[in-house]
Tab-separated table of C-alpha atoms in Angstrom:
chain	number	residue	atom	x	y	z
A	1	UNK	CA	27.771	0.729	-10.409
A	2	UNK	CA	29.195	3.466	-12.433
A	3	UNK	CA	27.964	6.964	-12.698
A	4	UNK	CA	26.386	7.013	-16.188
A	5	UNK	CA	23.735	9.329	-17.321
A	6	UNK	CA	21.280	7.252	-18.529
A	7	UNK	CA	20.395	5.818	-15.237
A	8	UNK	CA	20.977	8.974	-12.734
A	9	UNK	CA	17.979	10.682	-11.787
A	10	UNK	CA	16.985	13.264	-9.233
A	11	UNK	CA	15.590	12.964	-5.665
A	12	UNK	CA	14.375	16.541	-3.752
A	13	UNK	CA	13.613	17.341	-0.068
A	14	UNK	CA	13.247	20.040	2.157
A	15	UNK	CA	12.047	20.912	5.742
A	16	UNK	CA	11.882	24.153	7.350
A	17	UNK	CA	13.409	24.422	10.878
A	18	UNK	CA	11.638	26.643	12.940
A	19	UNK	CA	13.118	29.393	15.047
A	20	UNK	CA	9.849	28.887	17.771
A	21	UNK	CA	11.256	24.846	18.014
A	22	UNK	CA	14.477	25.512	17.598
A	23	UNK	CA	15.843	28.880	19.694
A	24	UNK	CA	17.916	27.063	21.912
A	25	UNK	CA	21.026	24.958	21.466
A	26	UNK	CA	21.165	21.597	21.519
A	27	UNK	CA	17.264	20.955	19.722
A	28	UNK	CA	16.938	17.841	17.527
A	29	UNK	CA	14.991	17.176	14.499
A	30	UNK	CA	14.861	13.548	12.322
A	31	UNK	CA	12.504	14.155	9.100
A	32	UNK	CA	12.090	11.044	7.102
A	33	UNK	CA	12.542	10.866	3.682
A	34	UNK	CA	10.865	7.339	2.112
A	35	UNK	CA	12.465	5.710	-0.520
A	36	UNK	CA	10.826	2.742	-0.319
A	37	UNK	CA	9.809	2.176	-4.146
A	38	UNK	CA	13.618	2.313	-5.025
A	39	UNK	CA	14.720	-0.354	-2.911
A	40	UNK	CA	13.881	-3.910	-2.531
A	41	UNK	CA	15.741	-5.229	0.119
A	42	UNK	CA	15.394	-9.122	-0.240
A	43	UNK	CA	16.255	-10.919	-2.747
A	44	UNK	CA	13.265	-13.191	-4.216
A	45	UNK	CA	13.923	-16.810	-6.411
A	46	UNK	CA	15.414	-14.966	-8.979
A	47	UNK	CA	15.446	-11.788	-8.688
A	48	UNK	CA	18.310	-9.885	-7.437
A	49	UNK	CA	18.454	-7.183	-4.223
A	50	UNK	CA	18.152	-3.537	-4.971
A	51	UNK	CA	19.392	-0.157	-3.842
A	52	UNK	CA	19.643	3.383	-4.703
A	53	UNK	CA	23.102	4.704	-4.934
A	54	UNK	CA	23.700	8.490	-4.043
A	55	UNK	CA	26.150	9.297	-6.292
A	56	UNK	CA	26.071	13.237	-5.099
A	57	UNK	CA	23.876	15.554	-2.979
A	58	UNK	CA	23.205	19.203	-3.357
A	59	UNK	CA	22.280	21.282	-0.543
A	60	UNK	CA	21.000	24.562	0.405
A	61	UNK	CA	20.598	26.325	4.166
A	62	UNK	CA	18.074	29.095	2.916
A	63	UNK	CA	16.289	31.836	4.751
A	64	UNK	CA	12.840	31.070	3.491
A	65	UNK	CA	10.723	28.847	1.446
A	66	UNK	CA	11.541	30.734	-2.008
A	67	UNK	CA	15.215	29.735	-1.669
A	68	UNK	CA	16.666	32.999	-0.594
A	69	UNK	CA	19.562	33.774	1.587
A	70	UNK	CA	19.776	34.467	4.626
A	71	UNK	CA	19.727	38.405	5.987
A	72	UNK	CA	22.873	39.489	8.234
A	73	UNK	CA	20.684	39.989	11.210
A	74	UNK	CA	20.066	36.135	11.203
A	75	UNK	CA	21.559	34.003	13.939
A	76	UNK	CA	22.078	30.104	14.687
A	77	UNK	CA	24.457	27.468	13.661
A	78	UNK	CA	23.649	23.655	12.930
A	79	UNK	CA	25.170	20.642	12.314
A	80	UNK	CA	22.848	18.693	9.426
A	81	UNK	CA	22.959	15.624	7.088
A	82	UNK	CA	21.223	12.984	5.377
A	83	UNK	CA	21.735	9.307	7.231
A	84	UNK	CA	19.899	5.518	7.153
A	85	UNK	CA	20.139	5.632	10.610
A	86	UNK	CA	16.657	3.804	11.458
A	87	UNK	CA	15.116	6.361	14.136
A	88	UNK	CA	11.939	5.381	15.810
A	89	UNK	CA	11.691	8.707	16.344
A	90	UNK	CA	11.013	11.850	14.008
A	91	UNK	CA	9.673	15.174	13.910
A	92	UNK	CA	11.096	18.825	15.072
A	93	UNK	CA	12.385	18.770	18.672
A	94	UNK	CA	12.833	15.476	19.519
A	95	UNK	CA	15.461	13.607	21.099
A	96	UNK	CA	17.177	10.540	19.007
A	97	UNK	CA	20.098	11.849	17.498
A	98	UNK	CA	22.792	9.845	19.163
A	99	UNK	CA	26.745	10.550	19.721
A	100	UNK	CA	28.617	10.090	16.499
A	101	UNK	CA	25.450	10.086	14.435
A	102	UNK	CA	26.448	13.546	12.629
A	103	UNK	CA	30.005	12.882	12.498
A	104	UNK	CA	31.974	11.344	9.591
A	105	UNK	CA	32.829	7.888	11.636
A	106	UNK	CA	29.609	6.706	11.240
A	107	UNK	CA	29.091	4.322	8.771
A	108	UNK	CA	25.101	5.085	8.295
A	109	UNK	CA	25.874	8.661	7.340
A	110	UNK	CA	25.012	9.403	3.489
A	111	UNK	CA	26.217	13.553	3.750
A	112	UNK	CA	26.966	16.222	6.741
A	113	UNK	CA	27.494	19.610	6.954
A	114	UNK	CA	27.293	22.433	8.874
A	115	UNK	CA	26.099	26.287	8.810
A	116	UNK	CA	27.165	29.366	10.739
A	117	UNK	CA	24.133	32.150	9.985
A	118	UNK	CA	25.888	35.557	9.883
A	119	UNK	CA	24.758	37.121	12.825
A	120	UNK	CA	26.788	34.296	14.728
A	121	UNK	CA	29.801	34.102	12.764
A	122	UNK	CA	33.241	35.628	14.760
A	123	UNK	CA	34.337	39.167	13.322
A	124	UNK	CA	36.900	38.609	10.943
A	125	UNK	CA	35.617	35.434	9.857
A	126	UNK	CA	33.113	36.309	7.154
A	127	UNK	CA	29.741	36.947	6.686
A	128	UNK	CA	28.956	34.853	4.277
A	129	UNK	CA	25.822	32.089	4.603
A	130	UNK	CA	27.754	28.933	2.784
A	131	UNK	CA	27.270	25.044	3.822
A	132	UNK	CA	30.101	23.825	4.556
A	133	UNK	CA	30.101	20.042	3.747
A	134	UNK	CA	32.090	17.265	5.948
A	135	UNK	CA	30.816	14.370	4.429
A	136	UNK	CA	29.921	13.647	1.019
A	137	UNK	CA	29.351	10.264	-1.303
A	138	UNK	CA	31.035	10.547	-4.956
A	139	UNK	CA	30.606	9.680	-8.494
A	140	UNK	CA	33.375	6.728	-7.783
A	141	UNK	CA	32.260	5.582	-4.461
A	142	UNK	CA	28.680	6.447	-4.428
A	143	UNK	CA	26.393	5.381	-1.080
A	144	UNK	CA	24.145	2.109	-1.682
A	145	UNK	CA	20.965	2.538	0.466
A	146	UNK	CA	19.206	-1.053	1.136
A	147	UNK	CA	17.065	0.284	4.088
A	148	UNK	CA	13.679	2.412	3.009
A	149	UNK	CA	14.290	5.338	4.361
A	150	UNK	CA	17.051	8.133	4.414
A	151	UNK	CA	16.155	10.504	7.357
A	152	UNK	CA	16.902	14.401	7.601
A	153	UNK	CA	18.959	15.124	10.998
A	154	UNK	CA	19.217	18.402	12.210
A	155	UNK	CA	20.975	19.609	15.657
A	156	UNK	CA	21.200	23.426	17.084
A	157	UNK	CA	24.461	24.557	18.235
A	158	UNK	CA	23.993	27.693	18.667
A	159	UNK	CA	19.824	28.934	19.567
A	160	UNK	CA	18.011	30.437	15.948
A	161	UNK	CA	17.139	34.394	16.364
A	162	UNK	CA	14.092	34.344	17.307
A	163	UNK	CA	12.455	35.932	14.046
A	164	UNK	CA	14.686	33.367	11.816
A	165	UNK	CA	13.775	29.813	10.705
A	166	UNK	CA	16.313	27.876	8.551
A	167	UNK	CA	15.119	26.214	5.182
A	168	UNK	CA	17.195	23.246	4.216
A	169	UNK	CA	16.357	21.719	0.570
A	170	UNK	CA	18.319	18.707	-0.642
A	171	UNK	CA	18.756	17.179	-4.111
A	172	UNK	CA	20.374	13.691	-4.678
A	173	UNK	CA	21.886	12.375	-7.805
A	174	UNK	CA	20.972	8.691	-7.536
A	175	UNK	CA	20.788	5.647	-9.752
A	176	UNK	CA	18.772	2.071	-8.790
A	177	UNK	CA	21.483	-0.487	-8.998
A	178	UNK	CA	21.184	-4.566	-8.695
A	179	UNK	CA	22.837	-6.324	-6.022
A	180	UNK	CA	23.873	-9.792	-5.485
A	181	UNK	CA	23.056	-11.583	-2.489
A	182	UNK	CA	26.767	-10.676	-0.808
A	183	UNK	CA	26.635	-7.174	-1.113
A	184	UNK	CA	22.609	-6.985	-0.375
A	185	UNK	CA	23.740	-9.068	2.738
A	186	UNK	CA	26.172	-7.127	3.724
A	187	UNK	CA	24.798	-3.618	2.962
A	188	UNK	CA	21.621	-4.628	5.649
A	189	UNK	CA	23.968	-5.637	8.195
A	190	UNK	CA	26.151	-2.253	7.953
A	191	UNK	CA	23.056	-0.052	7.946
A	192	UNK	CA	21.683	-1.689	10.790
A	193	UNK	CA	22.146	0.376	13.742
């Protein structure tokens, strides 16, 4: 399962957050991301379990679809990731995101971070528009997905300005890797909420 460049290749996403769903605190959004053709979860005579390892993920809190940053006038904060968390539930503003699901203790979370737009940072603090990451898989201990589907989770702490909408865009290094029947086995039961 090592990180060789022959078999990494690149996965993309991105959602827009609205400021009209999302200009209060505490608003929820679960976007699913399939990844169903790079998985096969049971093993079959044969032929051997497979998952896609995330051996890194790139992110990007933008202030509109072209990638730019955000202005200074621009307020919100948010705590965001990528986890296998099956939710039954998806879409902007609903309610499934459960205690612990953002937070580095869970064992269904792939990569978390959080933002503080400018407008809501403290004075002295900086006004700069950076992610900063919590949680992140590596190139030694990458994160096997068996399930198919990695979901987007979003949560407002502080309300978006009401002009603003946050653009998050995500990019995975990730390789397909075999499994044997243990770790298959034992991959479903751990990302199995």
């Amino acid at each position: 399962m090592s990180y060789t460049l022959k078999d990494v290749f690149y996965l993309g996403a991105t959602h827009e957050y609205p400021h009209g769903t999302y200009g209060s605190a505490g608003v929820e959004g679960v976007i699913p991301i399939d990844i169903s053709a790079y998985v096969q979860s049971v093993a079959r005579g044969k032929q051997r379990g497979q998952g896609l390892a995330i051996y890194k993920v790139h992110c990007q809190m933008a202030g509109d679809t072209m990638g730019g940053m955000p202005i200074a006038t621009d307020a919100g904060a948010a705590t965001f990731g990528l986890t296998v968390k099956p939710y039954t539930t998806t879409g902007d503003g609903v309610t499934s995101i459960g205690a612990g699901d953002l937070t580095p203790e869970s064992d269904l979370a792939v990569y978390l971070a959080s933002y503080i737009a400018p407008a809501s940072r403290a004075p002295g603090y900086g006004g700069g528009s950076a992610v900063e990451e919590s949680l992140t898989p590596s190139k030694d201990v990458p994160y096997v997905c068996v399930r198919d589907t990695i979901f987007q989770a979003f949560v407002t702490s502080v309300a978006m300005s009401s002009a603003d909408s946050f653009h998050i865009s995500y990019r995975l290094e990730c390789a397909m890797v075999t499994l044997d029947t243990a770790t298959l086995n034992q991959l479903l039961r751990t990302q199995t909420a």
